[in-house]
Amino acid sequence: MTLPRVICCDLDGVIWRGDEPIPGGDVAVAQLRAAGFRVAFMTNNSSGRVADYVDKLAGMGIPADPDDVITSAQAAAALLADTASPGARVHMLAGPGVAEALTAEGFELVADAPAEAVVVGFSRDFDFDRLARAADIVRAGARLVATNTDPTYPAAHGLLPGAGSLVAAVSTASGATPEVAGKPAPPTVALVRARLGNEGIVIGDRPSTDGALAAALGWPFGLVLSGIAGTQNEEAIPDPRPAFVAADIASIVPQLITARD
Ligand SMILES: [Mg+2]
């Protein structure tokens, strides 16, 4: 097998768990780059700004350009840029990454109805009052947009509720079905193609998002068992097995380098 030279690598559960680096990630990325791969990162975690992810990667010994970081916040902003009026009013129940992405697309962030959309993403500031307000704005006519619907989020010591848990609350309270932006939904597929090209490999820890993204792109999938699948048993290793399966990113690198040529 000849492998394409672009890798779209997930972050949570692959490079880190919460604020703890997964051992060997820095060396693994350096080895892949030395072997001629472009390594870029796509996360369904919309909470951070691009610079936050670049800084966090750098702090773990992994240099990255802002252009090498793709987030579901950007995918949500792209979804709205394609379908909403320019400069439209948008309410968000999400982290700073969503504010950054929506502002970059020219949307006006608003606290109250009327709004064209309510964007919901992972946020530790989620609470009852914010839920009530977001549901009110959706009931008043706004579209409900989810940055992603991952049910959980791999943290340092177990699993936290993911954006999907928060989206479900807003969806239930408002009666609206969310439009989803993150992987494996079409806005992310389009964003990955626009940024990274038509050929690559997806590496990730969650078959239902990372594996499905790979399938949607038509790219090989490398599953690491350092996050959701395997150790947490949240998701099983798919059958048929992905092109590559390894305990972690450090141990998937030799497989990729062997299969490269
Ligand atoms: Mg992950």
mmCIF file of C-alpha atoms and ligand atoms in Angstrom:
data_model
loop_
_atom_site.group_PDB
_atom_site.id
_atom_site.type_symbol
_atom_site.label_atom_id
_atom_site.label_comp_id
_atom_site.label_asym_id
_atom_site.label_seq_id
_atom_site.Cartn_x
_atom_site.Cartn_y
_atom_site.Cartn_z
ATOM 1 C CA MET A 1 0.000 0.000 0.000
ATOM 2 C CA THR A 2 1.229 3.494 -0.823
ATOM 3 C CA LEU A 3 -0.001 5.974 1.732
ATOM 4 C CA PRO A 4 -0.845 9.614 1.059
ATOM 5 C CA ARG A 5 1.460 12.058 2.833
ATOM 6 C CA VAL A 6 -1.125 14.018 4.792
ATOM 7 C CA ILE A 7 -2.336 13.056 8.264
ATOM 8 C CA CYS A 8 -5.461 14.537 9.843
ATOM 9 C CA CYS A 9 -4.880 13.796 13.501
ATOM 10 C CA ASP A 10 -7.450 14.087 16.277
ATOM 11 C CA LEU A 11 -6.400 15.735 19.562
ATOM 12 C CA ASP A 12 -8.491 14.580 22.557
ATOM 13 C CA GLY A 13 -7.652 10.958 23.308
ATOM 14 C CA VAL A 14 -4.811 10.930 20.772
ATOM 15 C CA ILE A 15 -2.391 13.734 21.703
ATOM 16 C CA TRP A 16 -3.742 14.489 25.162
ATOM 17 C CA ARG A 17 -6.333 13.575 27.749
ATOM 18 C CA GLY A 18 -7.449 16.856 29.285
ATOM 19 C CA ASP A 19 -4.255 18.695 30.116
ATOM 20 C CA GLU A 20 -2.114 15.552 30.287
ATOM 21 C CA PRO A 21 -0.093 14.627 27.212
ATOM 22 C CA ILE A 22 -0.395 11.036 26.041
ATOM 23 C CA PRO A 23 3.183 9.732 26.311
ATOM 24 C CA GLY A 24 5.188 9.664 23.099
ATOM 25 C CA GLY A 25 2.947 11.990 21.105
ATOM 26 C CA ASP A 26 5.649 14.595 20.580
ATOM 27 C CA VAL A 27 8.165 12.052 19.284
ATOM 28 C CA ALA A 28 5.501 10.377 17.141
ATOM 29 C CA VAL A 29 4.538 13.611 15.366
ATOM 30 C CA ALA A 30 8.217 14.489 14.838
ATOM 31 C CA GLN A 31 8.871 11.015 13.374
ATOM 32 C CA LEU A 32 5.912 11.324 11.024
ATOM 33 C CA ARG A 33 7.082 14.729 9.836
ATOM 34 C CA ALA A 34 10.636 13.450 9.393
ATOM 35 C CA ALA A 35 9.181 10.622 7.305
ATOM 36 C CA GLY A 36 7.583 13.160 4.971
ATOM 37 C CA PHE A 37 4.039 13.375 6.325
ATOM 38 C CA ARG A 38 2.246 16.698 6.808
ATOM 39 C CA VAL A 39 0.604 16.346 10.219
ATOM 40 C CA ALA A 40 -2.425 18.556 10.841
ATOM 41 C CA PHE A 41 -5.000 18.398 13.600
ATOM 42 C CA MET A 42 -8.810 18.293 13.552
ATOM 43 C CA THR A 43 -10.715 18.402 16.810
ATOM 44 C CA ASN A 44 -14.436 18.238 17.493
ATOM 45 C CA ASN A 45 -13.731 20.169 20.680
ATOM 46 C CA SER A 46 -14.933 23.678 19.795
ATOM 47 C CA SER A 47 -14.140 25.295 23.129
ATOM 48 C CA GLY A 48 -10.602 26.554 22.450
ATOM 49 C CA ARG A 49 -9.404 29.241 20.080
ATOM 50 C CA VAL A 50 -6.944 28.150 17.393
ATOM 51 C CA ALA A 51 -4.096 29.858 19.274
ATOM 52 C CA ASP A 52 -5.073 27.931 22.424
ATOM 53 C CA TYR A 53 -4.568 24.639 20.582
ATOM 54 C CA VAL A 54 -1.333 25.834 18.937
ATOM 55 C CA ASP A 55 -0.020 26.866 22.383
ATOM 56 C CA LYS A 56 -1.158 23.633 24.049
ATOM 57 C CA LEU A 57 0.523 21.591 21.319
ATOM 58 C CA ALA A 58 3.702 23.664 21.618
ATOM 59 C CA GLY A 59 3.664 23.148 25.377
ATOM 60 C CA MET A 60 3.724 19.410 24.714
ATOM 61 C CA GLY A 61 6.637 19.717 22.272
ATOM 62 C CA ILE A 62 4.538 19.637 19.085
ATOM 63 C CA PRO A 63 4.974 22.676 16.811
ATOM 64 C CA ALA A 64 1.932 23.533 14.689
ATOM 65 C CA ASP A 65 0.935 26.415 12.445
ATOM 66 C CA PRO A 66 -2.535 27.903 12.960
ATOM 67 C CA ASP A 67 -3.368 26.623 9.479
ATOM 68 C CA ASP A 68 -2.669 23.088 10.735
ATOM 69 C CA VAL A 69 -5.488 23.283 13.307
ATOM 70 C CA ILE A 70 -9.078 22.639 12.238
ATOM 71 C CA THR A 71 -11.901 22.775 14.806
ATOM 72 C CA SER A 72 -15.605 22.058 14.875
ATOM 73 C CA ALA A 73 -16.050 25.726 15.802
ATOM 74 C CA GLN A 74 -14.689 26.606 12.358
ATOM 75 C CA ALA A 75 -16.965 23.986 10.808
ATOM 76 C CA ALA A 76 -20.003 25.478 12.549
ATOM 77 C CA ALA A 77 -19.042 28.973 11.363
ATOM 78 C CA ALA A 78 -18.530 27.622 7.828
ATOM 79 C CA LEU A 79 -21.938 25.918 7.934
ATOM 80 C CA LEU A 80 -23.544 29.241 8.820
ATOM 81 C CA ALA A 81 -21.410 31.188 6.332
ATOM 82 C CA ASP A 82 -22.834 28.929 3.613
ATOM 83 C CA THR A 83 -26.450 29.111 4.738
ATOM 84 C CA ALA A 84 -27.141 32.222 6.845
ATOM 85 C CA SER A 85 -27.345 35.884 5.889
ATOM 86 C CA PRO A 86 -24.004 37.723 6.035
ATOM 87 C CA GLY A 87 -23.536 39.429 9.396
ATOM 88 C CA ALA A 88 -26.519 37.594 10.862
ATOM 89 C CA ARG A 89 -27.233 37.656 14.596
ATOM 90 C CA VAL A 90 -26.037 34.451 16.270
ATOM 91 C CA HIS A 91 -26.352 33.371 19.895
ATOM 92 C CA MET A 92 -23.821 30.912 21.278
ATOM 93 C CA LEU A 93 -23.762 28.530 24.214
ATOM 94 C CA ALA A 94 -20.179 27.442 23.683
ATOM 95 C CA GLY A 95 -16.572 28.345 24.387
ATOM 96 C CA PRO A 96 -14.196 31.037 23.088
ATOM 97 C CA GLY A 97 -13.351 28.999 19.996
ATOM 98 C CA VAL A 98 -16.894 29.424 18.721
ATOM 99 C CA ALA A 99 -16.858 33.164 19.402
ATOM 100 C CA GLU A 100 -13.600 33.436 17.463
ATOM 101 C CA ALA A 101 -14.861 31.423 14.495
ATOM 102 C CA LEU A 102 -18.240 33.197 14.269
ATOM 103 C CA THR A 103 -16.616 36.612 14.541
ATOM 104 C CA ALA A 104 -14.095 35.682 11.850
ATOM 105 C CA GLU A 105 -17.027 34.906 9.516
ATOM 106 C CA GLY A 106 -18.587 38.291 10.279
ATOM 107 C CA PHE A 107 -21.505 37.179 12.445
ATOM 108 C CA GLU A 108 -22.843 39.360 15.239
ATOM 109 C CA LEU A 109 -22.852 37.616 18.621
ATOM 110 C CA VAL A 110 -26.060 38.397 20.485
ATOM 111 C CA ALA A 111 -27.437 37.595 23.930
ATOM 112 C CA ASP A 112 -31.136 37.594 23.050
ATOM 113 C CA ALA A 113 -33.685 36.852 20.338
ATOM 114 C CA PRO A 114 -34.125 37.395 17.518
ATOM 115 C CA ALA A 115 -31.217 35.402 16.202
ATOM 116 C CA GLU A 116 -30.719 33.421 13.020
ATOM 117 C CA ALA A 117 -28.988 30.595 14.874
ATOM 118 C CA VAL A 118 -27.991 29.295 18.279
ATOM 119 C CA VAL A 119 -24.625 27.509 18.221
ATOM 120 C CA VAL A 120 -24.048 24.972 21.008
ATOM 121 C CA GLY A 121 -20.627 23.501 21.773
ATOM 122 C CA PHE A 122 -18.585 22.128 24.647
ATOM 123 C CA SER A 123 -18.515 24.601 27.502
ATOM 124 C CA ARG A 124 -17.872 24.166 31.186
ATOM 125 C CA ASP A 125 -19.958 27.314 31.732
ATOM 126 C CA PHE A 126 -23.129 25.500 30.654
ATOM 127 C CA ASP A 127 -25.819 25.934 33.292
ATOM 128 C CA PHE A 128 -29.597 26.020 33.738
ATOM 129 C CA ASP A 129 -30.018 29.711 32.930
ATOM 130 C CA ARG A 130 -27.934 29.459 29.752
ATOM 131 C CA LEU A 131 -29.901 26.370 28.721
ATOM 132 C CA ALA A 132 -33.180 28.200 29.295
ATOM 133 C CA ARG A 133 -32.028 31.232 27.285
ATOM 134 C CA ALA A 134 -30.730 29.159 24.356
ATOM 135 C CA ALA A 135 -33.974 27.175 24.224
ATOM 136 C CA ASP A 136 -36.016 30.411 24.311
ATOM 137 C CA ILE A 137 -34.061 31.850 21.380
ATOM 138 C CA VAL A 138 -34.529 28.650 19.354
ATOM 139 C CA ARG A 139 -38.257 28.610 20.120
ATOM 140 C CA ALA A 140 -38.369 32.223 18.914
ATOM 141 C CA GLY A 141 -37.205 31.028 15.493
ATOM 142 C CA ALA A 142 -33.427 30.490 15.541
ATOM 143 C CA ARG A 143 -31.843 27.418 13.956
ATOM 144 C CA LEU A 144 -30.094 25.083 16.372
ATOM 145 C CA VAL A 145 -26.509 24.356 15.262
ATOM 146 C CA ALA A 146 -24.308 21.859 17.115
ATOM 147 C CA THR A 147 -20.553 22.168 16.776
ATOM 148 C CA ASN A 148 -20.522 18.393 17.318
ATOM 149 C CA THR A 149 -22.486 15.692 19.078
ATOM 150 C CA ASP A 150 -19.774 13.623 20.784
ATOM 151 C CA PRO A 151 -21.548 12.242 23.873
ATOM 152 C CA THR A 152 -18.425 12.307 26.019
ATOM 153 C CA TYR A 153 -15.012 13.879 26.180
ATOM 154 C CA PRO A 154 -11.897 11.986 27.353
ATOM 155 C CA ALA A 155 -10.360 13.902 30.251
ATOM 156 C CA ALA A 156 -7.359 13.132 32.424
ATOM 157 C CA HIS A 157 -9.243 10.855 34.805
ATOM 158 C CA GLY A 158 -12.217 9.471 32.929
ATOM 159 C CA LEU A 159 -14.983 10.872 30.787
ATOM 160 C CA LEU A 160 -16.768 14.215 30.925
ATOM 161 C CA PRO A 161 -20.079 15.063 29.241
ATOM 162 C CA GLY A 162 -19.301 16.119 25.678
ATOM 163 C CA ALA A 163 -20.974 18.714 23.503
ATOM 164 C CA GLY A 164 -23.550 16.104 22.462
ATOM 165 C CA SER A 165 -24.835 15.965 26.022
ATOM 166 C CA LEU A 166 -25.276 19.737 26.086
ATOM 167 C CA VAL A 167 -26.826 19.822 22.596
ATOM 168 C CA ALA A 168 -29.308 17.149 23.701
ATOM 169 C CA ALA A 169 -30.434 19.369 26.551
ATOM 170 C CA VAL A 170 -31.029 22.361 24.250
ATOM 171 C CA SER A 171 -32.673 20.138 21.648
ATOM 172 C CA THR A 172 -35.019 18.621 24.219
ATOM 173 C CA ALA A 173 -35.856 21.968 25.807
ATOM 174 C CA SER A 174 -36.516 23.687 22.465
ATOM 175 C CA GLY A 175 -37.968 20.815 20.458
ATOM 176 C CA ALA A 176 -35.518 21.549 17.622
ATOM 177 C CA THR A 177 -33.344 19.048 15.793
ATOM 178 C CA PRO A 178 -29.734 20.259 15.601
ATOM 179 C CA GLU A 179 -27.772 20.802 12.405
ATOM 180 C CA VAL A 180 -24.357 19.263 13.100
ATOM 181 C CA ALA A 181 -21.057 20.746 11.913
ATOM 182 C CA GLY A 182 -18.261 18.609 13.418
ATOM 183 C CA LYS A 183 -16.832 15.333 12.192
ATOM 184 C CA PRO A 184 -18.149 13.308 10.470
ATOM 185 C CA ALA A 185 -20.737 15.838 9.216
ATOM 186 C CA PRO A 186 -20.385 17.413 5.733
ATOM 187 C CA PRO A 187 -19.150 20.867 6.906
ATOM 188 C CA THR A 188 -16.077 19.236 8.456
ATOM 189 C CA VAL A 189 -15.506 16.971 5.473
ATOM 190 C CA ALA A 190 -15.508 20.057 3.228
ATOM 191 C CA LEU A 191 -13.223 21.969 5.593
ATOM 192 C CA VAL A 192 -10.694 19.120 5.792
ATOM 193 C CA ARG A 193 -10.626 18.805 1.999
ATOM 194 C CA ALA A 194 -10.225 22.567 1.559
ATOM 195 C CA ARG A 195 -7.384 22.744 4.075
ATOM 196 C CA LEU A 196 -5.564 19.438 3.544
ATOM 197 C CA GLY A 197 -6.429 18.309 0.028
ATOM 198 C CA ASN A 198 -8.060 15.218 -1.386
ATOM 199 C CA GLU A 199 -5.774 12.505 -0.054
ATOM 200 C CA GLY A 200 -4.799 11.713 3.494
ATOM 201 C CA ILE A 201 -5.093 9.491 6.534
ATOM 202 C CA VAL A 202 -7.295 10.112 9.573
ATOM 203 C CA ILE A 203 -5.962 9.176 13.017
ATOM 204 C CA GLY A 204 -8.359 9.230 15.939
ATOM 205 C CA ASP A 205 -9.684 7.479 19.019
ATOM 206 C CA ARG A 206 -13.434 7.493 18.307
ATOM 207 C CA PRO A 207 -14.686 5.246 15.482
ATOM 208 C CA SER A 208 -18.116 6.952 15.350
ATOM 209 C CA THR A 209 -16.563 10.337 14.554
ATOM 210 C CA ASP A 210 -12.933 9.883 13.433
ATOM 211 C CA GLY A 211 -13.572 6.604 11.647
ATOM 212 C CA ALA A 212 -16.725 7.984 10.065
ATOM 213 C CA LEU A 213 -14.808 11.090 8.935
ATOM 214 C CA ALA A 214 -12.221 8.844 7.288
ATOM 215 C CA ALA A 215 -15.011 6.920 5.549
ATOM 216 C CA ALA A 216 -16.691 10.138 4.377
ATOM 217 C CA LEU A 217 -13.378 11.381 2.980
ATOM 218 C CA GLY A 218 -12.506 7.982 1.490
ATOM 219 C CA TRP A 219 -9.241 8.027 3.482
ATOM 220 C CA PRO A 220 -7.633 5.188 5.506
ATOM 221 C CA PHE A 221 -8.370 5.274 9.251
ATOM 222 C CA GLY A 222 -5.813 4.708 11.985
ATOM 223 C CA LEU A 223 -7.516 3.913 15.294
ATOM 224 C CA VAL A 224 -5.630 4.515 18.535
ATOM 225 C CA LEU A 225 -6.836 2.925 21.751
ATOM 226 C CA SER A 226 -5.616 5.724 24.035
ATOM 227 C CA GLY A 227 -9.003 7.450 24.240
ATOM 228 C CA ILE A 228 -12.588 6.396 23.695
ATOM 229 C CA ALA A 229 -12.248 3.032 21.937
ATOM 230 C CA GLY A 230 -10.483 0.242 23.748
ATOM 231 C CA THR A 231 -9.541 1.374 27.240
ATOM 232 C CA GLN A 232 -12.824 3.094 28.112
ATOM 233 C CA ASN A 233 -14.844 0.557 26.150
ATOM 234 C CA GLU A 234 -17.180 3.370 25.175
ATOM 235 C CA GLU A 235 -16.924 2.199 21.592
ATOM 236 C CA ALA A 236 -15.761 -1.136 20.215
ATOM 237 C CA ILE A 237 -13.017 -1.626 17.645
ATOM 238 C CA PRO A 238 -14.975 -1.729 14.366
ATOM 239 C CA ASP A 239 -15.413 -4.942 12.407
ATOM 240 C CA PRO A 240 -13.985 -4.944 9.768
ATOM 241 C CA ARG A 241 -10.984 -3.442 11.508
ATOM 242 C CA PRO A 242 -9.651 -0.043 10.431
ATOM 243 C CA ALA A 243 -6.565 0.044 8.190
ATOM 244 C CA PHE A 244 -4.378 0.627 11.260
ATOM 245 C CA VAL A 245 -5.024 -0.099 14.939
ATOM 246 C CA ALA A 246 -2.528 0.599 17.723
ATOM 247 C CA ALA A 247 -2.409 1.268 21.449
ATOM 248 C CA ASP A 248 -1.480 4.889 20.924
ATOM 249 C CA ILE A 249 -0.008 7.325 18.417
ATOM 250 C CA ALA A 250 3.553 6.305 19.317
ATOM 251 C CA SER A 251 2.859 2.720 18.336
ATOM 252 C CA ILE A 252 0.908 3.538 15.176
ATOM 253 C CA VAL A 253 3.858 5.441 13.690
ATOM 254 C CA PRO A 254 5.937 2.374 12.712
ATOM 255 C CA GLN A 255 2.877 0.929 10.934
ATOM 256 C CA LEU A 256 2.389 4.132 8.955
ATOM 257 C CA ILE A 257 6.061 4.465 8.054
ATOM 258 C CA THR A 258 6.217 0.806 6.960
ATOM 259 C CA ALA A 259 3.103 1.237 4.817
ATOM 260 C CA ARG A 260 4.199 4.611 3.456
ATOM 261 C CA ASP A 261 5.888 3.441 0.253
HETATM 262 MG MG MG B 1 -10.764 12.167 20.191
#
